[in-house]
Coordinates of C-alpha atoms in Angstrom, one line a residue:
M1 CA -54.4 -1.8 40.1
S2 CA -52.6 -2.9 37.0
R3 CA -50.8 -6.3 36.9
L4 CA -47.5 -4.4 36.8
R5 CA -48.2 -2.7 40.1
R6 CA -49.4 -5.9 41.6
A7 CA -46.2 -7.7 40.4
S8 CA -44.1 -5.1 42.2
R9 CA -45.2 -6.4 45.6
R10 CA -44.1 -10.0 44.9
P11 CA -40.7 -11.3 46.0
G12 CA -38.3 -11.2 43.1
G13 CA -40.7 -9.1 41.1
R14 CA -39.9 -5.7 42.6
L15 CA -39.2 -3.0 40.0
T16 CA -36.5 -0.4 40.5
A17 CA -37.5 3.2 39.8
G18 CA -35.2 4.9 37.3
M19 CA -34.8 1.8 35.1
S20 CA -35.2 2.3 31.3
A21 CA -38.6 1.7 29.8
A22 CA -37.4 -1.5 28.1
A23 CA -35.9 -2.8 31.4
L24 CA -39.0 -2.1 33.3
A25 CA -41.1 -3.9 30.7
L26 CA -38.8 -6.9 30.8
S27 CA -38.8 -7.0 34.6
A28 CA -42.6 -6.9 34.6
L29 CA -42.8 -9.6 32.0
V30 CA -40.6 -11.9 34.1
A31 CA -42.7 -11.2 37.2
L32 CA -46.0 -12.0 35.6
P33 CA -47.7 -15.3 34.7
P34 CA -47.3 -16.3 31.0
S35 CA -50.9 -15.3 30.3
A36 CA -50.5 -11.7 31.3
Q37 CA -49.6 -9.1 28.7
A38 CA -46.2 -7.3 29.0
A39 CA -46.4 -4.2 31.0
T40 CA -44.9 -0.9 29.9
A41 CA -43.5 2.0 31.8
R42 CA -45.6 5.1 31.5
Q43 CA -44.6 8.6 30.6
V44 CA -45.0 11.1 33.4
E45 CA -43.9 14.7 34.2
E46 CA -40.3 15.4 35.2
L47 CA -41.0 17.1 38.5
D48 CA -38.8 19.0 40.9
R49 CA -38.7 18.0 44.6
G50 CA -41.8 20.1 45.4
V51 CA -40.6 21.2 48.8
V52 CA -43.0 23.1 51.1
S53 CA -42.6 24.6 54.5
V54 CA -45.8 24.9 56.6
A55 CA -45.6 27.0 59.7
T56 CA -47.4 25.7 62.8
G57 CA -46.5 28.1 65.5
S58 CA -44.1 25.7 67.1
G59 CA -42.0 25.1 64.1
N60 CA -42.2 24.2 60.4
L61 CA -43.3 21.0 58.7
V62 CA -41.0 20.5 55.7
S63 CA -42.2 18.0 53.2
W64 CA -41.2 17.0 49.7
R65 CA -41.8 14.5 46.8
W66 CA -40.5 11.0 46.6
L67 CA -40.4 10.8 42.8
G68 CA -41.3 7.7 40.8
T69 CA -37.9 8.0 39.2
D70 CA -36.1 8.0 42.6
P71 CA -34.4 4.7 43.8
G72 CA -36.5 2.8 46.3
N73 CA -33.8 3.1 49.0
V74 CA -33.4 6.9 48.7
A75 CA -33.0 8.9 51.9
F76 CA -33.1 12.6 52.4
N77 CA -31.4 15.4 54.3
V78 CA -33.1 18.7 55.1
Y79 CA -31.1 22.0 55.1
R80 CA -32.0 25.4 56.4
A81 CA -30.0 28.1 54.7
G82 CA -27.3 25.6 53.9
T83 CA -27.1 24.0 57.4
K84 CA -28.4 20.5 57.8
V85 CA -31.1 20.3 60.5
N86 CA -31.8 16.5 60.7
A87 CA -29.4 14.3 62.7
T88 CA -29.7 11.3 60.5
P89 CA -31.0 10.9 57.0
V90 CA -34.8 10.7 56.7
T91 CA -35.7 7.3 55.4
G92 CA -39.2 6.4 56.6
S93 CA -41.2 9.3 55.3
T94 CA -40.8 12.4 53.1
N95 CA -41.4 15.0 55.8
Y96 CA -39.5 16.5 58.7
F97 CA -40.7 18.8 61.5
H98 CA -38.2 21.5 62.4
S99 CA -39.1 22.5 65.9
G100 CA -38.7 26.1 67.0
A101 CA -37.9 27.5 63.6
P102 CA -39.4 30.8 62.4
S103 CA -42.0 30.8 59.6
H104 CA -39.7 32.5 57.2
A105 CA -36.9 29.8 57.5
D106 CA -35.5 28.9 54.1
Y107 CA -35.3 25.1 53.3
T108 CA -33.9 22.8 50.7
V109 CA -33.7 19.0 50.6
R110 CA -30.9 16.8 49.3
A111 CA -31.5 13.2 48.3
V112 CA -29.0 10.6 49.5
V113 CA -28.5 7.7 47.1
D114 CA -26.3 4.7 48.2
G115 CA -24.8 6.9 50.9
I116 CA -23.9 9.8 48.5
E117 CA -25.6 13.1 49.0
Q118 CA -27.0 14.7 45.9
G119 CA -27.4 18.4 45.0
D120 CA -29.8 20.9 46.5
S121 CA -33.5 20.8 45.6
V122 CA -35.5 23.8 44.8
H123 CA -36.2 26.1 47.7
A124 CA -39.3 25.4 49.8
I125 CA -42.5 27.2 49.1
Q126 CA -43.4 28.9 52.3
F127 CA -46.9 28.5 53.9
R128 CA -46.3 31.0 56.7
T129 CA -49.9 31.3 57.8
G130 CA -50.9 27.7 56.8
Y131 CA -51.7 28.8 53.3
K132 CA -50.2 30.4 50.2
D133 CA -52.0 33.0 48.1
V134 CA -51.5 32.9 44.3
P135 CA -52.6 36.4 43.0
I136 CA -55.2 36.3 40.2
S137 CA -56.9 39.1 38.2
P138 CA -60.5 38.7 37.1
P139 CA -61.4 39.5 33.5
P140 CA -63.5 42.6 33.0
G141 CA -67.2 42.1 33.2
G142 CA -69.7 42.9 30.5
T143 CA -73.4 43.0 29.5
T144 CA -75.3 40.4 27.5
P145 CA -77.5 41.3 24.5
D146 CA -80.5 41.4 26.7
G147 CA -79.0 44.0 29.0
V148 CA -77.9 41.7 31.9
A149 CA -74.6 42.8 33.5
Y150 CA -72.1 40.1 34.7
T151 CA -68.7 39.9 36.4
Y152 CA -66.4 37.0 36.9
E153 CA -65.6 34.4 39.6
A154 CA -62.7 32.0 39.7
N155 CA -64.0 28.5 39.1
D156 CA -62.4 25.1 38.4
A157 CA -58.7 24.7 37.9
S158 CA -56.3 22.1 36.7
V159 CA -52.5 21.6 37.2
G160 CA -49.6 20.9 34.9
D161 CA -46.1 22.0 34.2
L162 CA -46.8 24.6 31.5
D163 CA -43.3 25.9 31.0
G164 CA -41.2 22.8 31.6
D165 CA -39.4 24.0 34.7
G166 CA -40.4 21.0 36.9
A167 CA -42.9 23.0 39.0
P168 CA -46.7 22.8 38.8
D169 CA -48.6 25.6 37.2
L170 CA -52.3 26.2 37.4
V171 CA -54.9 26.5 34.6
L172 CA -57.9 28.4 35.9
K173 CA -61.3 28.7 34.3
W174 CA -63.1 32.1 35.0
Q175 CA -66.9 31.7 34.9
P176 CA -69.3 34.7 34.5
T177 CA -71.8 35.2 37.2
N178 CA -74.6 34.5 34.6
A179 CA -73.3 31.1 33.7
K180 CA -76.1 28.6 33.0
D181 CA -77.0 25.0 33.4
N182 CA -77.9 23.5 30.0
S183 CA -81.5 23.3 31.1
Q184 CA -81.7 27.1 31.6
S185 CA -82.2 29.6 28.8
G186 CA -80.5 32.9 28.7
Y187 CA -77.3 34.6 27.4
T188 CA -74.1 34.1 29.3
G189 CA -70.8 36.0 29.3
T190 CA -67.8 34.3 27.8
T191 CA -65.6 31.6 29.4
V192 CA -62.0 32.8 30.1
V193 CA -59.1 30.5 30.9
D194 CA -55.8 31.6 32.4
G195 CA -52.4 29.9 32.7
I196 CA -50.8 30.9 36.0
K197 CA -47.5 30.2 37.8
L198 CA -47.6 29.7 41.5
D199 CA -46.1 33.1 42.1
G200 CA -49.1 34.7 40.3
T201 CA -47.4 35.3 37.0
R202 CA -50.0 35.0 34.3
L203 CA -48.5 33.2 31.3
W204 CA -51.5 33.7 29.0
R205 CA -55.3 34.3 28.8
V206 CA -57.7 32.5 26.4
D207 CA -61.2 33.9 25.8
L208 CA -63.4 31.2 24.4
G209 CA -65.8 33.8 22.9
R210 CA -69.5 34.3 22.5
N211 CA -70.1 31.0 20.7
I212 CA -69.1 28.9 23.6
R213 CA -71.8 29.1 26.3
S214 CA -70.7 29.2 29.9
G215 CA -71.6 26.6 32.5
A216 CA -70.5 23.4 34.2
H217 CA -71.3 21.2 31.2
Y218 CA -69.9 23.2 28.3
T219 CA -66.1 23.6 28.9
Q220 CA -64.1 20.7 30.1
F221 CA -60.4 21.5 29.7
Q222 CA -57.6 19.0 29.9
V223 CA -54.0 19.9 31.0
Y224 CA -51.3 17.3 30.3
D225 CA -48.0 16.7 28.5
Y226 CA -49.5 14.7 25.6
D227 CA -46.5 14.8 23.3
G228 CA -43.7 14.3 25.9
D229 CA -41.9 17.5 25.2
G230 CA -41.6 18.3 28.9
S231 CA -44.3 20.9 29.1
A232 CA -48.1 20.5 29.3
E233 CA -50.6 21.3 26.6
V234 CA -54.1 22.5 27.2
A235 CA -57.1 21.1 25.2
M236 CA -60.5 22.7 24.9
K237 CA -63.6 22.9 22.7
T238 CA -63.6 26.2 20.8
S239 CA -65.6 28.0 18.1
D240 CA -65.7 31.1 16.0
G241 CA -64.4 34.0 17.9
T242 CA -62.2 32.1 20.4
R243 CA -59.1 34.3 21.1
D244 CA -55.9 32.4 22.0
G245 CA -53.2 33.5 24.4
T246 CA -51.4 35.5 21.7
G247 CA -54.5 37.4 20.7
A248 CA -55.1 35.4 17.5
V249 CA -58.8 34.6 16.7
I250 CA -60.0 31.1 15.7
G251 CA -62.5 31.2 12.8
S252 CA -64.7 34.3 12.3
S253 CA -64.3 37.1 14.9
S254 CA -67.7 38.6 13.9
A255 CA -69.9 35.4 13.8
D256 CA -72.6 35.2 16.5
H257 CA -74.3 31.8 16.5
R258 CA -76.4 32.4 19.7
N259 CA -80.2 32.1 19.3
S260 CA -82.7 34.2 21.2
G261 CA -82.6 31.8 24.2
G262 CA -78.8 32.2 24.5
Y263 CA -78.1 28.7 23.2
V264 CA -75.5 28.0 20.5
L265 CA -77.0 25.3 18.2
S266 CA -75.4 26.2 14.9
G267 CA -72.0 27.1 13.6
P268 CA -68.6 25.3 13.7
E269 CA -67.3 23.4 16.7
Y270 CA -63.6 22.8 17.1
L271 CA -61.2 20.9 19.3
T272 CA -58.1 23.1 19.9
M273 CA -54.8 22.3 21.4
F274 CA -53.1 25.3 23.1
N275 CA -49.4 25.7 23.8
G276 CA -48.9 25.6 27.6
R277 CA -46.2 28.2 27.6
T278 CA -47.9 30.8 25.4
G279 CA -51.5 29.9 25.1
K280 CA -51.1 29.9 21.3
A281 CA -53.6 27.7 19.4
M282 CA -51.4 25.1 17.7
Q283 CA -54.1 23.2 15.8
S284 CA -57.9 23.2 15.6
V285 CA -59.9 20.3 14.2
D286 CA -63.6 19.6 13.9
Y287 CA -65.0 18.5 17.2
V288 CA -66.1 14.9 17.3
P289 CA -68.9 14.2 17.4
A290 CA -70.6 17.0 15.5
R291 CA -73.8 18.2 17.0
G292 CA -75.8 17.1 13.9
T293 CA -79.5 17.3 14.5
V294 CA -80.1 18.8 17.9
S295 CA -83.2 16.7 18.7
S296 CA -81.3 13.4 18.0
W297 CA -79.6 13.9 21.4
G298 CA -82.9 13.8 23.4
D299 CA -84.5 17.3 23.2
S300 CA -84.9 20.1 20.7
Y301 CA -84.0 23.2 22.7
G302 CA -80.3 22.5 23.4
N303 CA -80.0 20.8 26.8
R304 CA -78.7 17.3 26.1
V305 CA -76.8 18.1 22.9
D306 CA -74.3 20.1 24.7
R307 CA -73.4 17.8 27.6
F308 CA -69.6 17.3 27.3
L309 CA -67.1 15.2 29.3
A310 CA -63.3 15.0 28.9
G311 CA -60.4 13.1 30.3
T312 CA -56.9 11.8 29.7
A313 CA -56.0 8.1 29.4
Y314 CA -53.0 5.9 28.7
L315 CA -54.7 3.9 25.9
D316 CA -51.5 2.3 24.7
G317 CA -50.2 1.7 28.2
A318 CA -47.3 4.1 27.8
R319 CA -48.3 7.6 26.6
P320 CA -51.3 9.8 27.3
S321 CA -54.2 10.3 24.9
L322 CA -56.9 13.0 25.0
I323 CA -60.5 11.9 25.6
M324 CA -63.4 14.2 24.4
A325 CA -67.0 13.1 24.6
R326 CA -70.6 14.3 24.0
G327 CA -73.8 13.0 25.5
Y328 CA -74.9 10.7 28.2
Y329 CA -78.6 10.9 28.7
T330 CA -79.3 9.1 25.3
R331 CA -76.6 8.8 22.7
T332 CA -73.0 8.7 23.9
V333 CA -70.0 9.4 21.7
V334 CA -66.4 9.2 23.0
A335 CA -63.4 10.2 20.8
A336 CA -59.8 9.5 21.6
W337 CA -57.1 11.7 20.2
D338 CA -53.3 11.5 20.2
W339 CA -51.2 14.7 20.1
R340 CA -47.9 14.0 18.5
G341 CA -45.6 16.1 16.4
G342 CA -47.8 19.2 16.6
S343 CA -50.9 17.6 15.2
F344 CA -54.0 15.6 16.2
T345 CA -54.6 12.0 15.2
R346 CA -57.9 10.4 16.1
R347 CA -57.2 7.0 17.6
W348 CA -60.8 5.8 17.7
T349 CA -64.4 6.8 18.2
F350 CA -67.0 5.0 20.4
D351 CA -70.6 5.6 19.5
S352 CA -73.4 4.0 21.5
S353 CA -75.7 4.3 18.5
S354 CA -73.4 2.8 15.9
S355 CA -74.2 -0.5 14.2
T356 CA -71.6 -2.2 16.4
N357 CA -73.0 -1.0 19.7
S358 CA -76.7 -0.3 19.1
G359 CA -79.0 -2.4 21.2
K360 CA -76.3 -3.5 23.6
G361 CA -77.3 -1.2 26.5
Y362 CA -74.7 1.6 26.1
D363 CA -77.2 4.4 25.4
G364 CA -78.2 6.6 28.4
Q365 CA -75.6 5.2 30.8
G366 CA -73.3 8.2 31.2
N367 CA -72.6 10.2 34.4
H368 CA -72.0 13.9 34.9
S369 CA -68.4 12.9 35.2
L370 CA -66.1 10.1 34.1
S371 CA -63.2 8.1 35.5
V372 CA -60.1 6.6 33.9
A373 CA -58.4 3.5 35.1
D374 CA -56.8 0.2 34.0
V375 CA -59.8 -1.8 35.1
D376 CA -58.9 -5.1 33.4
G377 CA -55.3 -5.2 34.4
D378 CA -53.8 -5.3 30.8
G379 CA -51.7 -2.2 31.4
K380 CA -53.9 0.0 29.3
D381 CA -56.6 2.4 30.5
E382 CA -60.3 2.2 30.1
I383 CA -62.9 5.0 30.4
V384 CA -65.5 4.4 33.1
Y385 CA -68.4 6.5 31.7
G386 CA -71.1 6.0 34.3
A387 CA -72.9 2.7 34.2
M388 CA -70.7 1.6 31.3
T389 CA -67.0 1.3 30.4
V390 CA -65.2 1.8 27.1
D391 CA -62.1 -0.4 26.6
D392 CA -58.7 0.9 25.6
D393 CA -59.4 0.1 22.0
G394 CA -62.7 2.0 21.8
S395 CA -64.9 -1.0 22.0
G396 CA -67.6 -1.4 24.7
L397 CA -66.2 -3.4 27.7
W398 CA -69.3 -3.6 29.8
T399 CA -72.6 -2.0 30.8
T400 CA -74.8 -2.6 33.8
R401 CA -77.8 -0.9 32.2
L402 CA -78.4 0.9 35.5
G403 CA -78.4 4.3 33.9
H404 CA -77.3 7.9 34.5
G405 CA -76.0 9.3 37.8
D406 CA -74.0 12.2 39.2
A407 CA -71.1 10.6 40.9
G408 CA -68.8 7.6 40.6
H409 CA -65.5 6.4 42.2
V410 CA -63.0 3.9 40.8
G411 CA -60.1 2.5 42.9
D412 CA -58.9 -0.4 45.0
L413 CA -61.9 0.1 47.3
N414 CA -61.7 -3.5 48.6
P415 CA -58.1 -4.6 48.8
S416 CA -59.1 -8.1 50.0
R417 CA -60.3 -8.9 46.5
A418 CA -58.4 -8.8 43.2
G419 CA -58.5 -5.7 41.0
L420 CA -60.4 -2.4 41.2
E421 CA -63.9 -1.7 42.3
Y422 CA -66.4 1.0 41.2
F423 CA -69.0 2.7 43.4
K424 CA -71.8 4.7 41.7
V425 CA -75.1 6.5 42.6
S426 CA -78.2 6.5 40.4
E427 CA -80.5 9.2 39.3
D428 CA -83.3 6.9 38.2
S429 CA -85.6 6.2 41.1
S430 CA -86.5 2.8 39.5
K431 CA -82.8 1.7 39.8
P432 CA -80.7 0.8 42.9
G433 CA -79.9 4.0 44.7
S434 CA -76.2 3.1 44.8
W435 CA -74.1 0.1 43.8
M436 CA -70.6 -1.4 44.0
A437 CA -69.2 -3.3 41.0
D438 CA -66.2 -5.2 39.9
A439 CA -64.5 -2.5 37.7
R440 CA -63.2 -5.2 35.3
T441 CA -66.6 -6.8 34.4
G442 CA -69.3 -4.6 35.8
Q443 CA -70.6 -7.4 38.0
I444 CA -72.6 -5.9 40.8
L445 CA -71.1 -6.8 44.1
W446 CA -73.7 -5.1 46.3
Q447 CA -76.4 -2.5 45.9
T448 CA -78.9 -0.4 48.0
A449 CA -82.6 0.0 47.6
S450 CA -84.2 2.1 44.8
G451 CA -86.8 4.8 45.1
S452 CA -85.2 8.2 44.8
D453 CA -82.8 10.4 42.7
N454 CA -79.6 9.8 44.6
G455 CA -77.6 12.8 43.7
R456 CA -74.4 12.4 45.7
G457 CA -72.1 9.5 46.7
V458 CA -68.6 8.9 48.0
A459 CA -66.3 5.9 48.5
A460 CA -63.0 6.1 50.5
D461 CA -61.5 4.7 53.6
V462 CA -62.7 7.3 56.1
H463 CA -63.2 4.8 59.0
A464 CA -60.2 2.8 60.4
G465 CA -62.6 0.4 62.1
S466 CA -63.6 -1.3 58.9
P467 CA -61.3 -2.8 56.3
G468 CA -61.1 -1.2 52.9
A469 CA -63.0 1.8 51.7
E470 CA -66.4 2.8 53.0
A471 CA -69.2 4.1 50.8
W472 CA -72.1 6.4 51.5
S473 CA -74.6 8.4 49.6
A474 CA -77.3 11.1 50.0
A475 CA -80.2 8.8 49.8
D476 CA -78.9 6.1 52.0
T477 CA -79.1 6.2 55.8
T478 CA -75.9 4.5 56.8
L479 CA -72.2 4.3 56.2
R480 CA -71.4 1.0 54.4
S481 CA -68.4 -1.3 54.4
A482 CA -66.5 -2.3 51.3
T483 CA -68.8 -5.3 51.2
G484 CA -72.0 -3.3 51.7
A485 CA -72.7 -4.0 55.3
S486 CA -74.1 -1.2 57.5
L487 CA -71.5 0.5 59.8
G488 CA -73.8 3.1 61.4
R489 CA -73.5 6.8 61.3
E490 CA -72.9 8.5 58.0
P491 CA -70.3 11.2 57.6
S492 CA -71.4 14.8 57.8
S493 CA -70.8 15.4 54.1
V494 CA -71.2 13.6 50.8
N495 CA -68.8 15.6 48.6
F496 CA -65.0 15.6 48.3
L497 CA -62.1 13.9 50.1
S498 CA -58.6 14.8 51.3
W499 CA -55.6 13.0 52.8
W500 CA -54.9 15.7 55.3
D501 CA -53.7 14.5 58.7
G502 CA -50.8 12.1 59.5
D503 CA -52.6 8.7 59.0
P504 CA -53.5 7.1 55.7
V505 CA -57.3 7.2 56.5
R506 CA -58.9 9.9 54.3
E507 CA -60.7 13.0 55.5
L508 CA -63.9 14.7 54.4
L509 CA -63.6 17.9 52.3
D510 CA -66.8 19.9 51.8
G511 CA -67.4 23.6 51.2
T512 CA -64.5 25.4 52.9
R513 CA -63.7 22.8 55.6
I514 CA -61.9 19.5 56.2
D515 CA -63.3 17.1 58.8
K516 CA -62.2 13.8 60.3
Y517 CA -64.9 11.1 60.4
G518 CA -65.8 9.6 63.8
T519 CA -68.5 7.1 64.7
S520 CA -70.1 9.5 67.1
G521 CA -69.3 12.8 65.3
D522 CA -66.9 14.4 63.0
T523 CA -63.9 16.5 64.1
R524 CA -63.0 19.8 62.4
L525 CA -59.4 19.8 61.1
L526 CA -59.5 22.9 58.9
T527 CA -61.8 25.8 58.2
G528 CA -60.7 27.9 55.2
S529 CA -60.3 31.6 56.0
G530 CA -61.7 34.3 53.6
V531 CA -62.5 31.7 50.9
S532 CA -65.5 30.4 49.0
S533 CA -66.4 27.2 47.4
N534 CA -67.5 26.8 43.8
N535 CA -70.4 25.4 41.8
G536 CA -73.4 26.2 44.1
T537 CA -74.7 23.3 46.1
K538 CA -71.8 21.1 44.8
A539 CA -69.6 23.3 47.1
T540 CA -66.4 22.0 45.4
P541 CA -62.9 23.5 45.7
V542 CA -61.1 25.1 42.8
L543 CA -58.8 22.1 42.9
S544 CA -57.8 19.4 45.4
G545 CA -55.0 16.9 45.1
D546 CA -51.3 16.0 45.8
I547 CA -49.8 19.1 44.1
L548 CA -46.8 19.9 46.3
G549 CA -44.9 18.3 49.2
D550 CA -45.4 14.7 50.2
W551 CA -48.3 12.5 49.2
R552 CA -50.9 14.3 51.2
E553 CA -53.3 16.5 49.4
E554 CA -53.4 20.3 49.1
V555 CA -56.7 22.1 48.7
V556 CA -57.2 25.3 46.6
W557 CA -60.1 27.6 47.2
R558 CA -60.7 31.0 45.7
T559 CA -60.7 34.0 48.0
S560 CA -64.2 35.5 48.4
D561 CA -63.1 38.6 46.5
N562 CA -61.6 36.6 43.6
T563 CA -58.2 38.2 43.9
A564 CA -56.3 35.1 44.8
L565 CA -56.2 31.3 44.8
R566 CA -55.6 30.3 48.4
I567 CA -53.6 27.0 48.7
Y568 CA -53.7 25.1 52.0
A569 CA -51.1 22.4 52.8
T570 CA -51.2 20.0 55.7
P571 CA -49.3 21.0 58.9
H572 CA -49.5 17.4 60.2
E573 CA -46.4 15.1 60.4
T574 CA -46.7 11.6 58.9
T575 CA -44.7 8.4 59.2
T576 CA -46.2 7.0 56.0
K577 CA -44.0 7.1 52.9
I578 CA -45.7 7.0 49.5
T579 CA -44.3 8.0 46.1
T580 CA -45.8 11.3 44.9
L581 CA -49.3 10.6 43.7
L582 CA -48.5 12.7 40.6
H583 CA -46.5 9.7 39.4
D584 CA -49.4 7.3 39.9
T585 CA -51.0 7.8 36.5
Q586 CA -54.5 6.9 37.5
Y587 CA -54.4 9.6 40.2
R588 CA -52.6 12.0 37.8
A589 CA -55.3 11.5 35.1
A590 CA -57.9 12.0 37.8
L591 CA -56.5 15.5 38.5
A592 CA -56.8 16.2 34.8
W593 CA -60.5 15.2 34.7
Q594 CA -61.4 16.6 38.1
N595 CA -62.8 19.7 36.5
T596 CA -65.2 17.8 34.3
A597 CA -68.9 18.8 34.8
Y598 CA -69.8 17.7 38.4
N599 CA -66.3 17.5 39.9
Q600 CA -65.2 14.3 41.7
P601 CA -62.2 13.7 43.9
P602 CA -59.2 11.7 42.6
H603 CA -58.3 8.1 43.5
P604 CA -55.0 6.3 43.0
S605 CA -54.6 2.8 41.4
F606 CA -53.8 1.2 44.8
F607 CA -55.4 1.3 48.3
I608 CA -54.4 4.0 50.7
G609 CA -56.0 3.5 54.2
A610 CA -55.9 1.8 57.5
G611 CA -53.9 -1.5 57.4
M612 CA -52.6 -0.8 53.9
A613 CA -49.8 -2.8 52.4
T614 CA -46.5 -1.1 51.5
A615 CA -47.4 1.3 48.7
P616 CA -46.2 0.1 45.3
R617 CA -43.6 2.0 43.3
P618 CA -44.8 3.1 39.9
A619 CA -43.2 2.0 36.7
V620 CA -42.7 5.4 35.0
Y621 CA -40.2 7.4 32.9
T622 CA -39.8 11.1 32.2
P623 CA -39.5 12.4 28.6

């Protein structure tokens, strides 16, 4: 975690939410040793209370957000149709079970600050059958130039407050049924992206057009309030023929840059920022880096040249910047952009093949995903790009030279040692199958044997019997402790994660189910009804994270007929109180990059699990 968050645990160094940015920075400076850099409060979304009511058959679990801007001593009262239902203010959690109430009961929550009750929250979103459906409408299908018909399936989604009302909205990518991996030739349908409110209202639809090929590696979209105007923007790579949410076309509407194999290896490439309210393209600039000579990225037919990653990072420690990248098998280029005053400014560009970085081991180290975290504790974010990390100023921070892989996890995986850790699996059979490193330096803390392409790996505290996070992977045969020791039986899945039940130990999310790990076998907690997972064998949800209610995580699947996004929320009561994870900026940025290529679950900047310390309060401000 950052030095600021670590300081918040010390006597005399506790920070008070709701202070001004300047006061927070001063408090942090006082609490830190002289050698530490001054910390800065970070810009976050101004959220409403996010109240939900989940029916259980014996009553309703009402839960809500503890905002990063709330006082630390805030309490809450729960009201049903204007009548208070709790006997005394709720102080030890942000949920309340209302026994015997019908599923249609209408709830609001009122904060109590220094004994004074505040106004009503928004009304609770009702999960009357354990889930809530958000209606969606698939785009019309079509036929490719070689006569192949296709339809559309709901694919990955992201979350952000598109219209500035304090409630989360969804940005959904529709993928045609003939989408391709980069290694596969053939035409695809276009990629379509919708902005959707939780009541199903579609705010806009963007069609990326024929010159953006469809598949997991082509379109990584970022949803975040980059300029601090109170509503989120949406950033995507575009080209000739992209049609924005107002119907306007970017570039030439008639240009067709596809070759006979369906690849797009010529023509312009743009980075476009779309207005979250309307879908209007506000500015398009040349995508960095340009594709240049296709073969310079590792092959001549178009596989490696079009491997894109994207993310969001607080590179100055205070405001978010957009990260757009290309390449990871050979050359890697990462560009950082600021969106301020309605225009792009490029902050820096990292190029593994530049004269500064050439020969230092940064080529060929990228994953099919990335992570963002303040790994060196200076208050500014770094980009963990596989087996290498780029510092907040665009310079190379470290590389292990252990090469490409499919999955990586950054967090406080071992709370008994200072700072963050990084767990990664390797595709190269000559390299360790998996390894844990100090996220600040890249120093390998432990590793497993080499000898296979280890395609999947996870790190999280799923077993209360071992301190810190456990780690496991597809090619290993055992669950491992935070220090690499064997703990016996592996979990039943190596995929996603969810904080679902009442304790802080995390659960297993795979396909359309959630399971609780046990040393002799896993216990089923949820099986999604009438839903499907995405991305083939990856079996990932549309989205998973702390979107509504308290700090536990919702999971979003598509219904099997692609007519709704089905959101499930936990019915389990908890006595653990944690600030909404949407105001932990490492976690919030992870929700933004979750859709990138091979989706990975989010991790916060601090440890959540068995025996955890009191969760730190974030130092944040709202625009």
